Amino acid sequence: MTSIFARAMGDDFTRLHPQLQRRFSVGLESGEACVGRGSMDRICHGRAFVKPFLALGARRNILVPRTGRDVPFTIENVPYTDAFGRETVTFVRTFALPGGPRRFDATMVHSPERSCVLDYLGTHQHLATDLRLTAEPDGSLLIRSGEHRFREGPLDLRVPDLIGGEAEVHESFDDATGRFRIRVAVTNRRFGPLFGYEGTFRARYVDALRHGVRAGLRPVREEVRA
């Protein structure tokens, strides 16, 4: 058994920079959690008409309807077993913006059926997204989102491309500074940029069992449907 990310990437995982391999080895087998702290050079969003949609998503910690520069940033990657027995890793990002912190929550599992990492967004896991992870020639990691699905009660809907967002995440490690660099862009095929951020952080690894999953880190509701 390996991390959910290594399982999804197969042999491609070994082509990542060693520091990225360690960071994406967090899981129940490694026994490690990762807490990153740094600063986002900028947080941006698209044209004015997208802001109400970002504000709506922010009610469930999906995306951030604010902009800023040099924003203190924390990312918490903590493994645990969810209510359905699946190994899960949190991707909870907190942006310390003026006026109060904003969070962008996700929890990830490996989906053998879909041959990818499955990304549940927000506090209630209403949105499920396929993630494809690939190692770039320079050892950096590229993550691209695929199909989005909305799950709530009896509803089980594919989100149309017209209103959905395509995410692209690029993460690398700078040997000179000892920091990870991350760049995230969420765009819509018709309306263009929706949301993004980029910056750097340092990672600290802690014992996952001793560290535990702090209160408020797990989603309020868990969804079994992929």
CSV table of C-alpha atoms in Angstrom, one decimal:
chain,number,residue,atom,x,y,z
A,1,MET,CA,0.0,0.0,0.0
A,2,THR,CA,1.3,3.5,-0.9
A,3,SER,CA,-0.1,7.0,-0.7
A,4,ILE,CA,-3.3,7.8,-2.7
A,5,PHE,CA,-1.2,10.0,-5.0
A,6,ALA,CA,1.4,7.4,-5.7
A,7,ARG,CA,-1.3,4.9,-6.5
A,8,ALA,CA,-2.9,7.2,-9.0
A,9,MET,CA,0.4,8.2,-10.7
A,10,GLY,CA,2.1,4.7,-10.8
A,11,ASP,CA,5.7,4.8,-12.1
A,12,ASP,CA,5.3,8.5,-12.9
A,13,PHE,CA,5.4,9.2,-9.2
A,14,THR,CA,9.2,8.4,-9.0
A,15,ARG,CA,9.9,11.1,-11.6
A,16,LEU,CA,8.8,13.8,-9.2
A,17,HIS,CA,11.4,15.9,-7.3
A,18,PRO,CA,12.3,14.0,-4.1
A,19,GLN,CA,10.8,16.7,-2.0
A,20,LEU,CA,7.5,16.4,-3.9
A,21,GLN,CA,7.6,12.7,-3.6
A,22,ARG,CA,7.8,13.1,0.2
A,23,ARG,CA,5.1,15.7,0.3
A,24,PHE,CA,2.7,13.6,-1.7
A,25,SER,CA,3.6,10.4,0.3
A,26,VAL,CA,1.6,11.7,3.3
A,27,GLY,CA,-0.9,9.0,4.2
A,28,LEU,CA,-1.7,6.3,6.6
A,29,GLU,CA,1.2,4.1,5.5
A,30,SER,CA,3.8,6.8,5.9
A,31,GLY,CA,2.2,8.0,9.1
A,32,GLU,CA,3.0,11.6,8.2
A,33,ALA,CA,0.9,14.7,7.9
A,34,CYS,CA,2.2,17.8,6.2
A,35,VAL,CA,1.6,21.4,7.3
A,36,GLY,CA,2.8,24.1,4.9
A,37,ARG,CA,3.1,27.8,5.8
A,38,GLY,CA,4.1,30.6,3.6
A,39,SER,CA,2.8,33.5,1.6
A,40,MET,CA,0.8,33.8,-1.6
A,41,ASP,CA,2.2,36.5,-3.9
A,42,ARG,CA,-1.2,37.1,-5.2
A,43,ILE,CA,-4.8,35.9,-5.1
A,44,CYS,CA,-7.0,36.9,-8.0
A,45,HIS,CA,-10.3,36.2,-9.6
A,46,GLY,CA,-11.9,36.9,-13.0
A,47,ARG,CA,-14.2,39.7,-14.1
A,48,ALA,CA,-16.7,41.3,-11.8
A,49,PHE,CA,-19.6,39.1,-12.8
A,50,VAL,CA,-17.9,35.9,-11.4
A,51,LYS,CA,-17.6,37.3,-7.9
A,52,PRO,CA,-21.2,36.4,-6.8
A,53,PHE,CA,-20.6,32.8,-7.8
A,54,LEU,CA,-17.3,32.8,-5.9
A,55,ALA,CA,-19.1,34.3,-2.9
A,56,LEU,CA,-21.8,31.5,-3.1
A,57,GLY,CA,-19.1,28.8,-3.2
A,58,ALA,CA,-17.2,30.4,-0.3
A,59,ARG,CA,-20.2,29.7,2.0
A,60,ARG,CA,-19.1,26.1,1.8
A,61,ASN,CA,-15.3,26.8,1.6
A,62,ILE,CA,-15.1,26.4,-2.1
A,63,LEU,CA,-12.8,29.0,-3.8
A,64,VAL,CA,-12.2,32.5,-2.4
A,65,PRO,CA,-14.1,35.6,-3.5
A,66,ARG,CA,-11.3,38.0,-2.5
A,67,THR,CA,-8.1,39.3,-4.0
A,68,GLY,CA,-4.8,40.2,-2.3
A,69,ARG,CA,-1.1,40.3,-2.4
A,70,ASP,CA,1.5,38.8,0.0
A,71,VAL,CA,-1.2,36.9,1.9
A,72,PRO,CA,-0.1,34.6,4.7
A,73,PHE,CA,-1.0,31.0,3.7
A,74,THR,CA,-1.4,27.6,5.4
A,75,ILE,CA,-2.1,24.3,3.8
A,76,GLU,CA,-2.9,21.2,5.9
A,77,ASN,CA,-2.5,17.7,4.4
A,78,VAL,CA,-3.7,15.3,7.1
A,79,PRO,CA,-4.6,11.6,6.4
A,80,TYR,CA,-7.4,9.8,8.1
A,81,THR,CA,-10.0,7.0,7.4
A,82,ASP,CA,-13.4,8.4,6.5
A,83,ALA,CA,-16.8,7.1,7.5
A,84,PHE,CA,-16.8,4.7,4.5
A,85,GLY,CA,-13.4,3.2,5.3
A,86,ARG,CA,-11.5,5.1,2.6
A,87,GLU,CA,-8.0,6.6,3.2
A,88,THR,CA,-8.5,10.3,2.8
A,89,VAL,CA,-6.1,13.3,2.8
A,90,THR,CA,-7.2,16.8,3.6
A,91,PHE,CA,-6.2,19.7,1.4
A,92,VAL,CA,-7.4,22.6,3.6
A,93,ARG,CA,-5.9,26.0,2.5
A,94,THR,CA,-6.3,29.0,4.7
A,95,PHE,CA,-5.7,32.5,3.4
A,96,ALA,CA,-5.2,35.1,6.2
A,97,LEU,CA,-6.8,38.0,4.3
A,98,PRO,CA,-7.6,41.4,5.8
A,99,GLY,CA,-11.0,41.3,7.4
A,100,GLY,CA,-10.7,37.6,8.4
A,101,PRO,CA,-9.3,34.3,7.1
A,102,ARG,CA,-10.8,32.5,4.1
A,103,ARG,CA,-10.6,28.8,3.5
A,104,PHE,CA,-10.6,26.6,0.4
A,105,ASP,CA,-11.3,23.0,1.5
A,106,ALA,CA,-10.9,19.7,-0.3
A,107,THR,CA,-10.6,16.1,0.8
A,108,MET,CA,-9.1,13.5,-1.6
A,109,VAL,CA,-9.3,9.7,-2.0
A,110,HIS,CA,-8.0,7.3,-4.6
A,111,SER,CA,-10.6,5.9,-7.0
A,112,PRO,CA,-9.5,2.6,-8.5
A,113,GLU,CA,-12.7,2.6,-10.6
A,114,ARG,CA,-11.9,6.0,-12.2
A,115,SER,CA,-8.1,5.5,-12.1
A,116,CYS,CA,-7.5,8.9,-10.5
A,117,VAL,CA,-7.5,10.9,-7.4
A,118,LEU,CA,-11.1,11.9,-6.5
A,119,ASP,CA,-11.3,15.4,-5.1
A,120,TYR,CA,-14.3,16.3,-2.9
A,121,LEU,CA,-14.7,20.1,-2.6
A,122,GLY,CA,-16.0,22.1,0.3
A,123,THR,CA,-17.3,21.4,3.7
A,124,HIS,CA,-20.1,19.1,2.5
A,125,GLN,CA,-18.4,17.3,-0.4
A,126,HIS,CA,-21.2,18.4,-2.7
A,127,LEU,CA,-18.8,18.5,-5.7
A,128,ALA,CA,-16.6,15.6,-6.8
A,129,THR,CA,-13.9,16.1,-9.4
A,130,ASP,CA,-11.5,13.8,-11.1
A,131,LEU,CA,-7.8,14.8,-10.8
A,132,ARG,CA,-5.1,13.7,-13.1
A,133,LEU,CA,-1.5,14.0,-11.8
A,134,THR,CA,1.6,13.9,-14.0
A,135,ALA,CA,5.3,14.5,-13.4
A,136,GLU,CA,6.8,17.2,-15.6
A,137,PRO,CA,10.3,16.9,-17.2
A,138,ASP,CA,11.8,19.1,-14.5
A,139,GLY,CA,10.3,17.0,-11.7
A,140,SER,CA,7.5,19.4,-10.9
A,141,LEU,CA,3.9,18.2,-10.5
A,142,LEU,CA,1.0,19.1,-12.8
A,143,ILE,CA,-2.6,18.4,-11.6
A,144,ARG,CA,-5.5,18.9,-14.0
A,145,SER,CA,-9.2,18.6,-13.1
A,146,GLY,CA,-11.6,16.5,-15.2
A,147,GLU,CA,-15.3,16.0,-15.0
A,148,HIS,CA,-17.3,17.7,-12.1
A,149,ARG,CA,-20.3,16.0,-10.5
A,150,PHE,CA,-22.8,17.4,-8.0
A,151,ARG,CA,-24.0,15.1,-5.2
A,152,GLU,CA,-26.8,16.1,-2.8
A,153,GLY,CA,-29.5,13.7,-1.5
A,154,PRO,CA,-31.0,11.9,-4.6
A,155,LEU,CA,-29.3,14.4,-7.0
A,156,ASP,CA,-26.4,13.0,-9.0
A,157,LEU,CA,-25.6,15.4,-11.8
A,158,ARG,CA,-22.7,16.1,-14.1
A,159,VAL,CA,-21.9,19.8,-14.0
A,160,PRO,CA,-22.1,21.3,-17.5
A,161,ASP,CA,-18.9,22.7,-19.0
A,162,LEU,CA,-20.7,26.0,-19.5
A,163,ILE,CA,-20.8,26.7,-15.7
A,164,GLY,CA,-18.0,24.4,-14.5
A,165,GLY,CA,-14.4,25.4,-13.9
A,166,GLU,CA,-11.2,23.7,-15.1
A,167,ALA,CA,-8.4,23.7,-12.5
A,168,GLU,CA,-4.7,23.5,-13.2
A,169,VAL,CA,-2.3,23.2,-10.3
A,170,HIS,CA,1.5,23.4,-10.8
A,171,GLU,CA,3.7,22.6,-7.8
A,172,SER,CA,7.5,22.5,-7.7
A,173,PHE,CA,10.3,22.6,-5.2
A,174,ASP,CA,13.1,25.3,-5.2
A,175,ASP,CA,16.3,23.8,-4.0
A,176,ALA,CA,17.9,27.2,-3.6
A,177,THR,CA,15.3,28.5,-1.1
A,178,GLY,CA,14.0,25.2,0.3
A,179,ARG,CA,10.4,26.2,-0.5
A,180,PHE,CA,7.6,24.8,-2.5
A,181,ARG,CA,6.1,27.0,-5.2
A,182,ILE,CA,2.5,26.6,-6.1
A,183,ARG,CA,0.4,28.1,-8.9
A,184,VAL,CA,-3.3,27.5,-9.3
A,185,ALA,CA,-5.6,28.7,-12.0
A,186,VAL,CA,-9.3,27.9,-12.4
A,187,THR,CA,-10.9,28.9,-15.7
A,188,ASN,CA,-14.2,28.5,-17.6
A,189,ARG,CA,-14.1,27.6,-21.2
A,190,ARG,CA,-16.4,30.4,-22.1
A,191,PHE,CA,-15.9,33.1,-19.5
A,192,GLY,CA,-12.2,32.8,-18.9
A,193,PRO,CA,-10.3,33.1,-15.6
A,194,LEU,CA,-12.4,32.5,-12.4
A,195,PHE,CA,-9.9,32.2,-9.6
A,196,GLY,CA,-6.2,31.7,-8.9
A,197,TYR,CA,-3.3,32.1,-6.6
A,198,GLU,CA,0.4,31.6,-6.6
A,199,GLY,CA,3.2,31.8,-4.0
A,200,THR,CA,5.6,29.7,-1.9
A,201,PHE,CA,5.6,27.9,1.4
A,202,ARG,CA,7.8,25.7,3.6
A,203,ALA,CA,6.6,22.3,4.7
A,204,ARG,CA,6.8,20.7,8.1
A,205,TYR,CA,6.1,17.0,8.6
A,206,VAL,CA,4.4,15.7,11.7
A,207,ASP,CA,3.4,12.3,13.1
A,208,ALA,CA,-0.1,11.9,11.7
A,209,LEU,CA,-1.4,9.8,14.6
A,210,ARG,CA,-0.1,12.1,17.3
A,211,HIS,CA,-1.1,15.3,15.3
A,212,GLY,CA,-4.5,13.9,14.6
A,213,VAL,CA,-7.3,15.6,12.6
A,214,ARG,CA,-8.0,18.9,14.4
A,215,ALA,CA,-11.6,20.0,15.0
A,216,GLY,CA,-13.1,21.6,11.9
A,217,LEU,CA,-10.7,20.0,9.4
A,218,ARG,CA,-12.9,17.1,8.3
A,219,PRO,CA,-15.9,17.9,6.2
A,220,VAL,CA,-19.3,18.3,7.9
A,221,ARG,CA,-20.8,15.7,5.5
A,222,GLU,CA,-19.1,12.9,3.7
A,223,GLU,CA,-20.2,11.6,0.3
A,224,VAL,CA,-19.5,8.0,-0.9
A,225,ARG,CA,-20.5,8.5,-4.5
A,226,ALA,CA,-17.7,9.2,-6.9
